[in-house]
Short mmCIF file of C-alpha atoms and ligand atoms in Angstrom, two decimals:
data_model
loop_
_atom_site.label_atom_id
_atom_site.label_comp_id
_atom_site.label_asym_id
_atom_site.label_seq_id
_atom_site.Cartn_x
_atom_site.Cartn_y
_atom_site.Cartn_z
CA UNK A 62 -1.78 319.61 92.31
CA UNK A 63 -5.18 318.27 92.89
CA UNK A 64 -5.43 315.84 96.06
CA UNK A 65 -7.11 312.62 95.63
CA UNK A 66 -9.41 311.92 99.08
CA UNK A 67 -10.54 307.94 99.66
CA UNK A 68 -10.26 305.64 102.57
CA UNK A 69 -7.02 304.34 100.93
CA UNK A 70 -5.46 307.77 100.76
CA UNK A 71 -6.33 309.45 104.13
CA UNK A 72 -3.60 308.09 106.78
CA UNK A 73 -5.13 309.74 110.00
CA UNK A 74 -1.83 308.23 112.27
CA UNK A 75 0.04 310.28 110.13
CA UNK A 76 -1.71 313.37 110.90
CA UNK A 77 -2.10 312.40 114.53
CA UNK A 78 1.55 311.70 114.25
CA UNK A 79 2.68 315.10 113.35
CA UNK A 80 0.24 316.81 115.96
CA UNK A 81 1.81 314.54 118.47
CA UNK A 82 5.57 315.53 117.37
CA UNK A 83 5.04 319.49 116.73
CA UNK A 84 2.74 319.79 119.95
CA UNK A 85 0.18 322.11 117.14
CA UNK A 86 -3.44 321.61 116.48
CA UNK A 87 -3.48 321.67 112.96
CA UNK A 88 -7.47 321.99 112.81
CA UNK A 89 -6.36 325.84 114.38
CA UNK A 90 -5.41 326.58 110.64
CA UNK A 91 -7.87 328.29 108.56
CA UNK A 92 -5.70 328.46 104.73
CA UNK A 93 -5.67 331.97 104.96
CA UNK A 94 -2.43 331.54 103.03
CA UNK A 95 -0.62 334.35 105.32
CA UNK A 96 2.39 331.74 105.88
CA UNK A 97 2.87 331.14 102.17
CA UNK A 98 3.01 334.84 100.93
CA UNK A 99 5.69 335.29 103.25
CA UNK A 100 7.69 332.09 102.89
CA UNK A 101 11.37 333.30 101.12
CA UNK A 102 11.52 329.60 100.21
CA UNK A 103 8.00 329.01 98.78
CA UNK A 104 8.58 330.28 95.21
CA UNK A 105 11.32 328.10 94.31
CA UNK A 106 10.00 325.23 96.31
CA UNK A 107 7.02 322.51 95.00
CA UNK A 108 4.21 323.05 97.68
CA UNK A 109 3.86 325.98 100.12
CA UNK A 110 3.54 325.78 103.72
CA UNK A 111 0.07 326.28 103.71
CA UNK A 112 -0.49 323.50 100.96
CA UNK A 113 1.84 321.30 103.34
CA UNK A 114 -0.36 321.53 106.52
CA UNK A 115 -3.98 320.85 104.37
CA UNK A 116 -1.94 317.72 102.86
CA UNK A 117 -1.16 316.85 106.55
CA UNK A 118 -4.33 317.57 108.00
CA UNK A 119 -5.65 315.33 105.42
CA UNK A 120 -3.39 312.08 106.34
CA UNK A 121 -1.74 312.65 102.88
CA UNK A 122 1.48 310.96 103.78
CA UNK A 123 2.79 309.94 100.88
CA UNK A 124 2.28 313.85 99.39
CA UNK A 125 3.78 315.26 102.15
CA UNK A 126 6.77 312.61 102.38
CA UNK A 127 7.35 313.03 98.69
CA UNK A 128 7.61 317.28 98.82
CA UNK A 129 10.79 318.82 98.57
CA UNK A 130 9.52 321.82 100.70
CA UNK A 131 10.25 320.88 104.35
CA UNK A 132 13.81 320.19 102.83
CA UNK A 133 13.91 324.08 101.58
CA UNK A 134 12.73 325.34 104.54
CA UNK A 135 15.29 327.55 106.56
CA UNK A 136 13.30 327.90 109.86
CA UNK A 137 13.38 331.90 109.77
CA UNK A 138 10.19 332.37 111.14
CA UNK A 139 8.25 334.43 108.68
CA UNK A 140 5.80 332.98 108.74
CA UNK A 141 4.86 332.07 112.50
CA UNK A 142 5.34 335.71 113.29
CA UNK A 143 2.20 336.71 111.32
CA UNK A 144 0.21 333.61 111.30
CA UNK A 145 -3.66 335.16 112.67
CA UNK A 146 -4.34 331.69 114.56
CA UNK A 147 -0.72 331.56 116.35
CA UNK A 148 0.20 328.00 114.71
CA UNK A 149 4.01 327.82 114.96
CA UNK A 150 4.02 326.43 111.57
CA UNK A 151 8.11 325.76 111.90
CA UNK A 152 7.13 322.96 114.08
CA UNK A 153 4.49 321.44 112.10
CA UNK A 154 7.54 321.54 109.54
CA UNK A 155 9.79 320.56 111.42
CA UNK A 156 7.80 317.12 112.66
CA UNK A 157 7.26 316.31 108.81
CA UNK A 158 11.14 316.16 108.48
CA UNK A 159 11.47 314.06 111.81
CA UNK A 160 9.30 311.10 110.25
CA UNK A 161 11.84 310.70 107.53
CA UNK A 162 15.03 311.84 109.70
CA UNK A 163 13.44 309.00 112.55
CA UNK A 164 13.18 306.07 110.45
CA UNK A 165 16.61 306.74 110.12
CA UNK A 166 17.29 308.09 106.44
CA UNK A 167 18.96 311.37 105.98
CA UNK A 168 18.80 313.97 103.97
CA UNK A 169 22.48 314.82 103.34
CA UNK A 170 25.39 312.51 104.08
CA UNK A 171 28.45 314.67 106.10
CA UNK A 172 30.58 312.93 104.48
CA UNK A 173 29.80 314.00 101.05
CA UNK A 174 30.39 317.58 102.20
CA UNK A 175 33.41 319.14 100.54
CA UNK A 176 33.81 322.71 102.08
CA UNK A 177 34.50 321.56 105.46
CA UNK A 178 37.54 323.17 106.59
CA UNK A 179 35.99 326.54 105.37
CA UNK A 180 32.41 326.37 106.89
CA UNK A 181 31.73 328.03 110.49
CA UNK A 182 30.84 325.27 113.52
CA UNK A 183 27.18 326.68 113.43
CA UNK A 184 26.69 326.03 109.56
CA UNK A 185 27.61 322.36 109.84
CA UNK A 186 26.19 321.34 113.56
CA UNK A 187 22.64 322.89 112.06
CA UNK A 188 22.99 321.35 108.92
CA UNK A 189 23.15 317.82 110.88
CA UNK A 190 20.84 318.63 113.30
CA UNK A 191 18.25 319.39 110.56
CA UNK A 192 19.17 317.25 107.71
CA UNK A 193 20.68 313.41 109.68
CA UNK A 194 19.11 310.88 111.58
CA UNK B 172 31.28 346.25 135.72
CA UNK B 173 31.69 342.50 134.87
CA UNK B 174 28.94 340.48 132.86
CA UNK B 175 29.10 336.59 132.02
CA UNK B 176 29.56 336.01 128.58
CA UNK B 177 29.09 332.28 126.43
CA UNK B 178 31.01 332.72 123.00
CA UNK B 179 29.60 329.29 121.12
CA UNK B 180 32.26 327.71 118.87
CA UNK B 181 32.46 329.52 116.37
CA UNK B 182 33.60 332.84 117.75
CA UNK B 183 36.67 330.73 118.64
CA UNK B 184 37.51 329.80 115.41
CA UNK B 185 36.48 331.52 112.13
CA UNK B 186 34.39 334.51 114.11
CA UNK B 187 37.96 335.57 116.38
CA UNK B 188 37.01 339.20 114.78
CA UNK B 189 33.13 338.73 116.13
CA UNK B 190 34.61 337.98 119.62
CA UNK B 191 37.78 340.38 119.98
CA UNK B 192 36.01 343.29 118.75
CA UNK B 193 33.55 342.70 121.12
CA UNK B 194 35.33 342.39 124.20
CA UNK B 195 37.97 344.95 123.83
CA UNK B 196 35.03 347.72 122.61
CA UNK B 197 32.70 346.41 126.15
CA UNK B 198 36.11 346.73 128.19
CA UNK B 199 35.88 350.37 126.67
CA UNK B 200 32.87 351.22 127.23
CA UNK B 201 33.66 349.85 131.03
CA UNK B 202 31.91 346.28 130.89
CA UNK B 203 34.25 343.24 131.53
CA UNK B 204 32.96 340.16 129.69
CA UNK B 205 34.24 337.21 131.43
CA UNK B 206 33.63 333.98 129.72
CA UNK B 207 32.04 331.15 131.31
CA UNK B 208 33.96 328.31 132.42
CA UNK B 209 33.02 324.56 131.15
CA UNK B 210 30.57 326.04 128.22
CA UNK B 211 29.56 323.73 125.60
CA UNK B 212 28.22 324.09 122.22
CA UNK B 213 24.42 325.07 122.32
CA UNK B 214 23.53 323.18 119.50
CA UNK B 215 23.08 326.20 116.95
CA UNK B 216 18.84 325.38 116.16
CA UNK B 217 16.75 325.09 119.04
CA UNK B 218 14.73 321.96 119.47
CA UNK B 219 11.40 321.90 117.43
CA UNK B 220 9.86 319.00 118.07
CA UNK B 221 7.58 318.89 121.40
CA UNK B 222 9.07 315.72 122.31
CA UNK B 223 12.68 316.37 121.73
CA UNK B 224 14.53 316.84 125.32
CA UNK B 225 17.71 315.50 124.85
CA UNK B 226 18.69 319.00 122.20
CA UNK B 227 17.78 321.27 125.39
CA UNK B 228 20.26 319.68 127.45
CA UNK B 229 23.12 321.33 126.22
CA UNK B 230 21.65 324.99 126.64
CA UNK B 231 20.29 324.26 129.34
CA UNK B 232 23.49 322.93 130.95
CA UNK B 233 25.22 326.76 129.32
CA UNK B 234 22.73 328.35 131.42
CA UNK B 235 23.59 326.26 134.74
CA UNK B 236 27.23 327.16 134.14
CA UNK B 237 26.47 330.77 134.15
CA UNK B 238 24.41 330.52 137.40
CA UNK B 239 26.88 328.73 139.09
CA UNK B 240 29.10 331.08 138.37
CA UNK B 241 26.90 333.54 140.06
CA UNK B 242 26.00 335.36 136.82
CA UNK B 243 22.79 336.67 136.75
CA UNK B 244 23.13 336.92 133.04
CA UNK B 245 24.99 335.94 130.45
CA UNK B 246 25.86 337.77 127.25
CA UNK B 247 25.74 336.28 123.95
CA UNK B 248 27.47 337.46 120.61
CA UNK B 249 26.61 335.30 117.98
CA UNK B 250 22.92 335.30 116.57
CA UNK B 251 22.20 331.61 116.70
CA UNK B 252 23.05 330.67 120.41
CA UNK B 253 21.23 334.07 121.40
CA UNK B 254 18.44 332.09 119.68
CA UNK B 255 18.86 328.50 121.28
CA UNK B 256 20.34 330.07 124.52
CA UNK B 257 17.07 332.55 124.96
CA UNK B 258 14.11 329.98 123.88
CA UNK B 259 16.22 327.21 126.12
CA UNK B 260 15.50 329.45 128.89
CA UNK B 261 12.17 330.68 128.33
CA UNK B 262 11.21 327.17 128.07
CA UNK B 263 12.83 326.92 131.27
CA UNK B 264 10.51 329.72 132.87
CA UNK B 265 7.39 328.56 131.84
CA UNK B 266 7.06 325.00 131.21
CA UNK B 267 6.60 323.05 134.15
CA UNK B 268 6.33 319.44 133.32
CA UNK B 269 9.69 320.02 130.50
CA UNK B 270 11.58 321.67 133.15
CA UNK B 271 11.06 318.92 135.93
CA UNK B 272 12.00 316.55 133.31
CA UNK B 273 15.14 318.50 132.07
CA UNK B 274 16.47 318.72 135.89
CA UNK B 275 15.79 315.51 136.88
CA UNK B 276 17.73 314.30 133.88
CA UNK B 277 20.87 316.47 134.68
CA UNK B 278 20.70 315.21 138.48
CA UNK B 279 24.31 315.88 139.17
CA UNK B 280 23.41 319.78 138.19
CA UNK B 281 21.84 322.47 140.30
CA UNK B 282 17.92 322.51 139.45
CA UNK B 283 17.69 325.63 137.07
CA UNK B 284 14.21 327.32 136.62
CA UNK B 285 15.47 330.13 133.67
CA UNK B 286 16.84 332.36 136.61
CA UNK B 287 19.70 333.77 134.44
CA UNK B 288 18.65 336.40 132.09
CA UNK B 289 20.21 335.78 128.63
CA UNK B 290 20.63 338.97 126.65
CA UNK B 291 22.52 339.89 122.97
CA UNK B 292 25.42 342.44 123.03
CA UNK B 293 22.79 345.03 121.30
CA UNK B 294 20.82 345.02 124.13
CA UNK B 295 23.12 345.67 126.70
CA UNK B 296 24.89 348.74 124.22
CA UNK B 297 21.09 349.85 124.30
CA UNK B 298 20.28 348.97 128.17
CA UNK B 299 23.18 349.30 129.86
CA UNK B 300 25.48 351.73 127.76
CA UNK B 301 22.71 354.14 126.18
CA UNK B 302 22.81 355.32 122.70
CA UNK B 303 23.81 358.44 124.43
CA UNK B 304 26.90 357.68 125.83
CA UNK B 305 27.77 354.85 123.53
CA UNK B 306 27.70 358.41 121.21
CA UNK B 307 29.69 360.43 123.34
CA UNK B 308 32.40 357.86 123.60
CA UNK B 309 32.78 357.61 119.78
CA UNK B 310 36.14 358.97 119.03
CA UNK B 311 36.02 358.87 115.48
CA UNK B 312 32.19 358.96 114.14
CA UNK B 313 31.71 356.77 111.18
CA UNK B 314 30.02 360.06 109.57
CA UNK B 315 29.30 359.43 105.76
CA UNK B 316 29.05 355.79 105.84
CA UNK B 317 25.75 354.39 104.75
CA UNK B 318 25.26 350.88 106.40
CA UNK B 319 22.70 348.05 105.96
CA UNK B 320 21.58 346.59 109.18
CA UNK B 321 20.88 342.77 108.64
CA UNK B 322 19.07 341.55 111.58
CA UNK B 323 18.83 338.04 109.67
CA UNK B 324 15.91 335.60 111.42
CA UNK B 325 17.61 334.67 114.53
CA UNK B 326 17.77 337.81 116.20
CA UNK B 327 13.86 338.60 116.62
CA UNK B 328 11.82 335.64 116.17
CA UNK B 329 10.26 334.08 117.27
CA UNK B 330 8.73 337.26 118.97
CA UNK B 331 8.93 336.21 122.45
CA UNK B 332 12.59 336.40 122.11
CA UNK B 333 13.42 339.13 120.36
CA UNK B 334 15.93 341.73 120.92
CA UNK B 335 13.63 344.81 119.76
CA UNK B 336 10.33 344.85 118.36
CA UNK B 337 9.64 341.61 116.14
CA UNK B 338 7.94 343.54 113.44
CA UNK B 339 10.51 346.28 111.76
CA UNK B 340 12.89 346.34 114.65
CA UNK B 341 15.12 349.18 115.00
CA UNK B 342 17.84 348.70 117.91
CA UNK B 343 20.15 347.75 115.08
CA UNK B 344 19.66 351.02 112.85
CA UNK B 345 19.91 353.45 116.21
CA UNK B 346 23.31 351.61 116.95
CA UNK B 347 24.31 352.48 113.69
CA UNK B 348 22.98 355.72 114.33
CA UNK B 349 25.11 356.15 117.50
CA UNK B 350 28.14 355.84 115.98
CA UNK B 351 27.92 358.40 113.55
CA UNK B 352 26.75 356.81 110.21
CA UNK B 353 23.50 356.36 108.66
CA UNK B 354 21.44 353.45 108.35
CA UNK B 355 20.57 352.54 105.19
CA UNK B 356 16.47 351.34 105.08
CA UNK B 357 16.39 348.46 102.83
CA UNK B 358 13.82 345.55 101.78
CA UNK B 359 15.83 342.80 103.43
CA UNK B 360 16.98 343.36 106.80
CA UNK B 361 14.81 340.64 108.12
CA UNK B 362 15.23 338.10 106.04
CA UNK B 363 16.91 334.90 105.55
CA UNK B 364 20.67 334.40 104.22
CA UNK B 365 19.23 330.59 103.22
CA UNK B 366 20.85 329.54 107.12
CA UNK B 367 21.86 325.84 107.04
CA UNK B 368 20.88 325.48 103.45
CA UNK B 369 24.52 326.54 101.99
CA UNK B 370 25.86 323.08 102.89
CA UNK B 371 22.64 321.06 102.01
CA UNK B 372 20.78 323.03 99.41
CA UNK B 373 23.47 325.53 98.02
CA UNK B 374 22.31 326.51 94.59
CA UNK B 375 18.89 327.79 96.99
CA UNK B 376 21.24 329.48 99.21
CA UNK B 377 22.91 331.33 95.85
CA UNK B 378 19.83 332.46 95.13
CA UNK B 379 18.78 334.23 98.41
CA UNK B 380 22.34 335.51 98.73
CA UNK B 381 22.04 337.83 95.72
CA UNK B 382 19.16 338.80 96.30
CA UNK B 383 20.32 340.08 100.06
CA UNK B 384 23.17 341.68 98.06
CA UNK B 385 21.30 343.12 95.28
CA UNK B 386 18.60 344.91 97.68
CA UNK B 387 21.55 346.44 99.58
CA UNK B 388 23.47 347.27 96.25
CA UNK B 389 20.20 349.43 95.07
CA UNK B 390 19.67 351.07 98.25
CA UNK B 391 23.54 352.53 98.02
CA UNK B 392 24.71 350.74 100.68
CA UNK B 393 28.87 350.84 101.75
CA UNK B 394 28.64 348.04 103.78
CA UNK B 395 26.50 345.39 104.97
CA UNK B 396 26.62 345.17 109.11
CA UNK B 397 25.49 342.03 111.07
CA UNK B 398 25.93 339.79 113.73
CA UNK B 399 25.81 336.54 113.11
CA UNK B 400 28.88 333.88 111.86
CA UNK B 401 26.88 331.74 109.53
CA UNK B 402 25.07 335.18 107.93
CA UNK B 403 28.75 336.36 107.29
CA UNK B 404 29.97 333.30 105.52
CA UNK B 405 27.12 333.38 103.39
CA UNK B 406 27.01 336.94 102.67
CA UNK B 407 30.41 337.93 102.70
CA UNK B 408 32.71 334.65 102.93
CA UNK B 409 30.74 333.09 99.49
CA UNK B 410 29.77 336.76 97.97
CA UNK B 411 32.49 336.42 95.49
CA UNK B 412 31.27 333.29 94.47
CA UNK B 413 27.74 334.99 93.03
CA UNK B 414 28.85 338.07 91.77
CA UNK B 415 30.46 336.11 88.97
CA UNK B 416 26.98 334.97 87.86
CA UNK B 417 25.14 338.44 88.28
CA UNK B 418 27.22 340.84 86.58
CA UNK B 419 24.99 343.98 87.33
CA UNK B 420 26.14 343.28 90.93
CA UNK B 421 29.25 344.85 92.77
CA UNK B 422 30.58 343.68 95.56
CA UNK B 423 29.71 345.15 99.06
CA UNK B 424 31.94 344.47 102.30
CA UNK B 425 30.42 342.62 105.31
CA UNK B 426 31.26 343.39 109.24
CA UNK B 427 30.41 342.87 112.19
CA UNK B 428 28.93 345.39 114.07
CA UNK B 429 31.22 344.87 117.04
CA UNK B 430 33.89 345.84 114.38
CA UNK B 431 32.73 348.69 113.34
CA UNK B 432 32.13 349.89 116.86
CA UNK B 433 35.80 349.18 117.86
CA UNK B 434 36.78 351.44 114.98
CA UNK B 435 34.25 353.76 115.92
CA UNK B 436 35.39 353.73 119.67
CA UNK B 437 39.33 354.40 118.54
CA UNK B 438 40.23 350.67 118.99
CA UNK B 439 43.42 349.65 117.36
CA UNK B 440 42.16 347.91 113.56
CA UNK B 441 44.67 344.64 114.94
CA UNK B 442 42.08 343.90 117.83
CA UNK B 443 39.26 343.59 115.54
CA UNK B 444 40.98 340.56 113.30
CA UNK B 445 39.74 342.52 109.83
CA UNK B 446 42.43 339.31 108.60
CA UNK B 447 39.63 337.16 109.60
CA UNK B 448 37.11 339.49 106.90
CA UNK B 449 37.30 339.54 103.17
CA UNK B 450 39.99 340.91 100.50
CA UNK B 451 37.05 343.43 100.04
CA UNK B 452 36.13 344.51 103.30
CA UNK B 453 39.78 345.13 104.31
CA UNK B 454 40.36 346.92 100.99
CA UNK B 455 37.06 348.78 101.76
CA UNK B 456 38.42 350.10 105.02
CA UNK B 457 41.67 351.01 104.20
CA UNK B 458 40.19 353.12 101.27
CA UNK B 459 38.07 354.75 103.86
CA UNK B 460 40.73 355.43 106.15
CA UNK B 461 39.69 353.58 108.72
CA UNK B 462 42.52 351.50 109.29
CA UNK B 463 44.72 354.05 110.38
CA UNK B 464 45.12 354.43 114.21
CA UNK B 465 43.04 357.31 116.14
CA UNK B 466 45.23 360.16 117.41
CA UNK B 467 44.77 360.24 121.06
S1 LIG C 290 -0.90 331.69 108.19
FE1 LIG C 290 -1.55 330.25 109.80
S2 LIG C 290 -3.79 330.02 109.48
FE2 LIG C 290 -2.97 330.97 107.63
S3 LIG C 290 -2.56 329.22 106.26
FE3 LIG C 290 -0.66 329.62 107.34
S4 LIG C 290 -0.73 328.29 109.12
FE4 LIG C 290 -2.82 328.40 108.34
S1 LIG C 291 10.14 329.04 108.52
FE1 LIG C 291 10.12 327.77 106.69
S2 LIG C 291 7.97 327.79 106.04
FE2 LIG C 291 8.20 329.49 107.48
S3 LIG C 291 8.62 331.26 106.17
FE3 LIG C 291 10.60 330.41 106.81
S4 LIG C 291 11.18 329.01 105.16
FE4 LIG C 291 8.98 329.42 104.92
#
């Protein structure tokens, strides 16, 4: 996916946004691509999480708003455990999904969920805590 | 010996066999797990975003409980709040400014600054027990079985919190050791069962699922052994569901590991709620023998 850079592309509050909400400095990454080869999700997903933080480092909002990926993501921390600049990359994720989740939009509505009565507490509470407003 | 101990929800609900197990093997092995009083869900995912507060509160109010109860740690079960529970408190010991905040906030609480220790059952079998004498107390050895460890993500990362070793940890394979079977080395013992994805992304989930089952299925594996509620339902709850679509795979029982170490201790099969497992599992054990009482 090649990324078109001009002035009307390049949101930098975005990127200064997602700093500001994951507490990383993004610059810290150098696309070694360590994350990616050992995302479980990346495969099946449209970006990896390497592609994710250059779009974000490069105020591509509307990219990274539009990517499924963040939405795949399972938080299992694969990735942060080898990452060779220390970038907890599930936060970076994580504050990609809060821009959407805080302008109050979620990702899936509880009450479309039919297995209730069969899932366990934990399934449900961290399926709202990572997927409502 | 007596030892605080937060269940979380779910161990009072669909995990009863997580919970019983455990606390009738401990009260075996000579540890009495009393529960906190007043505990309150954790949350299950620990608070990502830097400015995000208000999500620590509840751990952080678990942890208060236990030192008011003059615990000076608290023993955890279930993978997930060992996760919250643990990074709540780190975050506790070492930030400052987020701790300051946190206690002003709960101003009708004792200030907390992470002085409870929060530790995973394994730990304390490891610690505490010893494989040694966890061995020596085994009154019917589990010799013969070959079981998969699944360690799932919550249990050693991040690295800072993690029970063993965050690379290729092995406290889980010397337990299994220590009772008498052999642990089965397989490609996915770290990996993710797809988590919170089964409600929002479930054909991603199915995916991950048979994979998990299809490593452990080459590898010869009788049973998979874990420790987490939401890593069961996936893996063992929904198995059934996937095996229709992948027809090379059989099915393989889950547990968890407190189970197996109640029927490894002599524990009567009733305290470990195997009602609470799969058709499978239970047919599994009684094949094995293993739900037969111990002769004393
Ligand atoms: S592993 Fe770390 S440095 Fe390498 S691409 Fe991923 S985030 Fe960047
Ligand atoms: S935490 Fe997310 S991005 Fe990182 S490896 Fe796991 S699924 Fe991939």
């Amino acid at each position: 996916m090649p990324i078109t850079i001009s002035t009307k592309t390049v949101d930098r509050e975005f990127t200064k946004k997602i700093e500001e909400i994951s507490g990383e400095p993004l610059t810290k990454c150098m696309q070694c691509g360590t994350c990616s080869g050992l995302c479980p999700v990346e495969a099946t997903s449209d970006v990896s999480p390497r592609k994710l933080i250059h779009m974000v480092t490069l105020g591509q909002r509307e990219m990274v708003m539009n990517a499924k990926f963040a939405w795949l993501c399972v938080t299992c921390y694969l990735c942060e455990l080898r990452c060779p600049r220390g970038l907890d990359i599930p936060k970076i994720i994580e504050a990609t999904r809060q821009v959407k989740l805080r302008s109050n939009e979620n990702f899936i509505e509880p009450f479309e969920i039919e297995t209730v009565m069969e899932l366990p507490q934990i399934a449900m509470v961290s399926a709202f805590r990572k997927h409502t407003a | 010996m007596k030892t605080g101990y937060y269940p979380g929800c779910t161990l009072k609900t669909k995990a009863g066999n997580l919970e019983r197990s455990a606390i009738h093997s401990m009260a075996a092995l000579g540890i009495e797990m009393i529960e906190l009083e007043r505990w309150n869900c954790c949350g299950a995912v620990y608070s990502l975003a830097d400015d995000d507060l208000i999500h620590l509160l509840a751990p952080v109010r678990d942890l208060i409980r236990a030192q008011d109860q003059g615990f000076d740690r608290v023993v955890v079960l279930c993978s997930m709040c060992y996760n919250v529970l643990a990074r709540a408190n780190l975050l506790m010991r070492e930030d400052e400014v987020k701790r300051d905040a946190i206690n002003n906030f709960l101003e009708e609480e004792n200030d907390y600054n992470g002085e409870v220790e929060v530790v995973h059952l394994l730990n304390v079998l490891k610690d505490d027990i010893g494989w040694k004498k966890l061995s020596d107390s085994v009154k019917r050895p589990l010799t013969g079985l070959r079981l998969a460890p699944y360690y799932g993500c919550t249990l050693t990362r991040p690295e800072e919190i993690s029970i063993d070793r965050g690379i290729s940890p092995k406290i889980f394979e010397e337990f299994i050791e220590a009772l008498g079977a052999t642990a089965v080395s397989w490609e996915e013992s770290e990996t993710c069962c797809g988590s919170y994805q089964i409600i929002s992304n479930p054909e991603a989930a199915k995916e991950t699922v048979s994979r998990i089952i299809g490593s452990a299925v080459n590898r010869e594996a009788d049973a998979l052994i874990l420790s987490c509620p939401l890593c069961e339902y996936s893996l063992g709850n929904r198995q059934s569901d996937l095996i229709e679509s992948e027809s090379d795979l059989h099915e393989i029982p889950t547990f968890y590991f407190t189970q197996l170490l109640a029927l490894a201790l002599g524990i009567e099969p009733e305290e470990s709620k195997f009602d609470l497992n799969t058709d499978s599992a239970r047919e599994w054990l009684s094949e094995k023998g293993l739900l037969a009482s111990v002769e004393a």
